[in-house]
Amino acid sequence: MCSSDLTAATVSSIAYGTNDGNLALGEAITLVVTFSEPVNVTGTPSIALNTGGSATYTSGTGTNTLTFTYTPAAGQTTTDLATAITNALTGTITDLAGNAVVGTGFNNVNPAGIVAVDTTAATVSSIAYGTNDGNLALGEAITLVVTFSEPVNV
């Protein structure tokens, strides 16, 4: 008796890698995709995201877990990172029997937890100086207070 595997692997889950809930311009995050069975990757598949960017395959072929990495570019901002609503998967992923993974399992997935993506640079809202008499002498100090549009690290 001969048996064939005609059932494609399906997406069991998509989860964020370790993160602090906030993703800034140029800061990377991983998305870990778990399948119902081991899969093989051909080329460099990617997952389209709701920011307009995409997470690119980085590792895992031959296992049931693939890792994708996303690094936001300027203008890719969202209050909660998720996969694109439709056509999220590009590229080729198959199970070990050669059956193509069903791509709809990547569509409109919002992994547990919130990852806010903010790629908008902080701007200066105001600059003020402390109390003084209007005359600054050599060696005299003045305090400048710079206010930004959002918290910044100095």
CSV table of C-alpha atoms in Angstrom, one decimal:
chain,number,residue,atom,x,y,z
A,1,MET,CA,0.0,0.0,0.0
A,2,CYS,CA,1.3,3.4,-0.9
A,3,SER,CA,0.4,6.6,0.8
A,4,SER,CA,0.9,10.2,-0.2
A,5,ASP,CA,0.9,13.5,1.7
A,6,LEU,CA,-1.5,15.7,-0.1
A,7,THR,CA,-2.2,18.1,2.8
A,8,ALA,CA,-0.3,21.3,2.9
A,9,ALA,CA,1.2,22.7,6.1
A,10,THR,CA,-0.8,25.4,7.7
A,11,VAL,CA,0.1,28.3,10.0
A,12,SER,CA,-0.5,27.4,13.6
A,13,SER,CA,0.6,30.8,15.1
A,14,ILE,CA,2.5,34.0,14.5
A,15,ALA,CA,4.2,35.6,17.5
A,16,TYR,CA,6.5,38.5,18.1
A,17,GLY,CA,10.1,37.8,19.3
A,18,THR,CA,11.4,39.4,22.5
A,19,ASN,CA,10.5,43.1,22.5
A,20,ASP,CA,9.5,46.0,24.8
A,21,GLY,CA,6.3,46.9,23.0
A,22,ASN,CA,7.7,49.9,21.1
A,23,LEU,CA,9.6,49.8,17.9
A,24,ALA,CA,11.6,52.8,16.6
A,25,LEU,CA,13.1,53.6,13.2
A,26,GLY,CA,15.8,51.1,12.5
A,27,GLU,CA,15.1,48.9,15.4
A,28,ALA,CA,14.5,45.2,14.5
A,29,ILE,CA,11.9,42.7,15.7
A,30,THR,CA,11.4,39.1,14.8
A,31,LEU,CA,8.1,37.4,13.9
A,32,VAL,CA,8.1,33.6,14.7
A,33,VAL,CA,5.8,31.6,12.5
A,34,THR,CA,4.9,28.1,13.7
A,35,PHE,CA,3.4,25.6,11.2
A,36,SER,CA,1.5,22.3,11.6
A,37,GLU,CA,4.4,20.4,10.2
A,38,PRO,CA,8.1,21.0,9.1
A,39,VAL,CA,8.5,23.3,6.0
A,40,ASN,CA,11.1,24.1,3.5
A,41,VAL,CA,11.9,27.6,2.2
A,42,THR,CA,12.9,28.5,-1.3
A,43,GLY,CA,14.4,31.9,-1.9
A,44,THR,CA,13.6,34.7,0.6
A,45,PRO,CA,9.9,34.8,1.4
A,46,SER,CA,8.5,37.9,3.2
A,47,ILE,CA,5.4,38.8,5.2
A,48,ALA,CA,3.7,42.1,4.3
A,49,LEU,CA,2.8,44.2,7.4
A,50,ASN,CA,0.2,46.9,8.2
A,51,THR,CA,3.0,49.5,8.3
A,52,GLY,CA,3.6,49.1,4.6
A,53,GLY,CA,6.9,47.3,5.3
A,54,SER,CA,7.7,43.6,5.3
A,55,ALA,CA,9.4,41.0,7.5
A,56,THR,CA,12.0,39.0,5.6
A,57,TYR,CA,12.7,35.3,6.2
A,58,THR,CA,15.9,34.7,8.2
A,59,SER,CA,16.0,31.1,9.4
A,60,GLY,CA,14.2,27.8,10.1
A,61,THR,CA,13.9,25.8,6.9
A,62,GLY,CA,13.4,22.1,7.6
A,63,THR,CA,11.6,22.8,10.9
A,64,ASN,CA,8.1,23.7,11.8
A,65,THR,CA,9.2,27.2,13.0
A,66,LEU,CA,10.4,30.0,10.7
A,67,THR,CA,11.8,33.3,11.8
A,68,PHE,CA,11.2,36.6,9.9
A,69,THR,CA,12.8,39.9,10.8
A,70,TYR,CA,11.3,43.4,10.3
A,71,THR,CA,13.1,46.7,10.6
A,72,PRO,CA,10.9,49.7,10.1
A,73,ALA,CA,11.8,52.5,7.7
A,74,ALA,CA,10.8,56.1,7.8
A,75,GLY,CA,7.0,56.6,7.6
A,76,GLN,CA,6.1,53.0,8.7
A,77,THR,CA,4.1,53.8,11.8
A,78,THR,CA,1.2,52.0,13.5
A,79,THR,CA,-0.3,51.7,17.0
A,80,ASP,CA,-0.1,47.8,16.8
A,81,LEU,CA,2.0,45.8,14.4
A,82,ALA,CA,0.1,43.1,12.4
A,83,THR,CA,0.3,41.3,9.1
A,84,ALA,CA,-1.3,42.8,6.0
A,85,ILE,CA,-5.0,42.1,5.5
A,86,THR,CA,-4.6,40.2,2.2
A,87,ASN,CA,-1.7,38.7,0.2
A,88,ALA,CA,0.6,38.9,3.2
A,89,LEU,CA,3.0,36.1,2.1
A,90,THR,CA,5.3,36.4,-0.8
A,91,GLY,CA,7.7,33.7,-1.8
A,92,THR,CA,7.7,29.9,-1.6
A,93,ILE,CA,7.2,27.8,1.5
A,94,THR,CA,6.3,24.1,1.1
A,95,ASP,CA,5.9,21.1,3.4
A,96,LEU,CA,8.5,18.3,3.1
A,97,ALA,CA,6.3,16.5,0.6
A,98,GLY,CA,6.3,19.6,-1.7
A,99,ASN,CA,2.8,20.9,-0.9
A,100,ALA,CA,2.7,24.7,-1.0
A,101,VAL,CA,1.8,26.3,2.3
A,102,VAL,CA,-1.6,28.0,2.3
A,103,GLY,CA,-0.8,31.7,2.2
A,104,THR,CA,-4.0,32.9,3.7
A,105,GLY,CA,-2.8,31.8,7.1
A,106,PHE,CA,-0.5,34.8,7.1
A,107,ASN,CA,-3.3,37.3,6.3
A,108,ASN,CA,-4.6,39.8,8.9
A,109,VAL,CA,-2.8,38.3,11.9
A,110,ASN,CA,-2.3,40.4,15.0
A,111,PRO,CA,0.1,38.5,17.3
A,112,ALA,CA,-0.6,38.6,21.1
A,113,GLY,CA,0.6,41.7,22.8
A,114,ILE,CA,1.0,45.2,21.3
A,115,VAL,CA,4.0,46.5,19.4
A,116,ALA,CA,3.7,50.1,18.5
A,117,VAL,CA,5.9,51.3,15.6
A,118,ASP,CA,6.9,55.0,15.8
A,119,THR,CA,9.2,56.1,13.0
A,120,THR,CA,8.4,59.8,13.3
A,121,ALA,CA,11.3,61.8,14.7
A,122,ALA,CA,10.7,64.0,17.7
A,123,THR,CA,10.6,67.7,16.9
A,124,VAL,CA,11.5,70.7,19.0
A,125,SER,CA,8.3,72.3,20.3
A,126,SER,CA,10.0,75.2,22.1
A,127,ILE,CA,13.2,76.6,23.5
A,128,ALA,CA,13.2,78.8,26.6
A,129,TYR,CA,16.0,80.2,28.7
A,130,GLY,CA,16.0,80.7,32.5
A,131,THR,CA,15.8,83.9,34.5
A,132,ASN,CA,18.4,86.4,33.5
A,133,ASP,CA,18.8,90.2,33.2
A,134,GLY,CA,19.2,90.2,29.4
A,135,ASN,CA,22.9,90.6,29.5
A,136,LEU,CA,25.2,87.6,29.4
A,137,ALA,CA,28.8,88.2,30.5
A,138,LEU,CA,31.9,86.2,29.8
A,139,GLY,CA,31.9,83.1,32.0
A,140,GLU,CA,28.2,83.5,33.0
A,141,ALA,CA,26.0,80.5,32.6
A,142,ILE,CA,22.5,80.4,31.2
A,143,THR,CA,20.0,77.5,31.3
A,144,LEU,CA,18.2,76.5,28.1
A,145,VAL,CA,15.1,74.4,28.3
A,146,VAL,CA,14.3,72.5,25.1
A,147,THR,CA,10.8,70.9,24.8
A,148,PHE,CA,10.2,68.1,22.3
A,149,SER,CA,7.0,66.8,20.7
A,150,GLU,CA,7.6,63.4,22.5
A,151,PRO,CA,9.9,61.9,25.1
A,152,VAL,CA,13.6,61.6,23.9
A,153,ASN,CA,16.7,59.9,25.2
A,154,VAL,CA,19.8,62.1,25.6
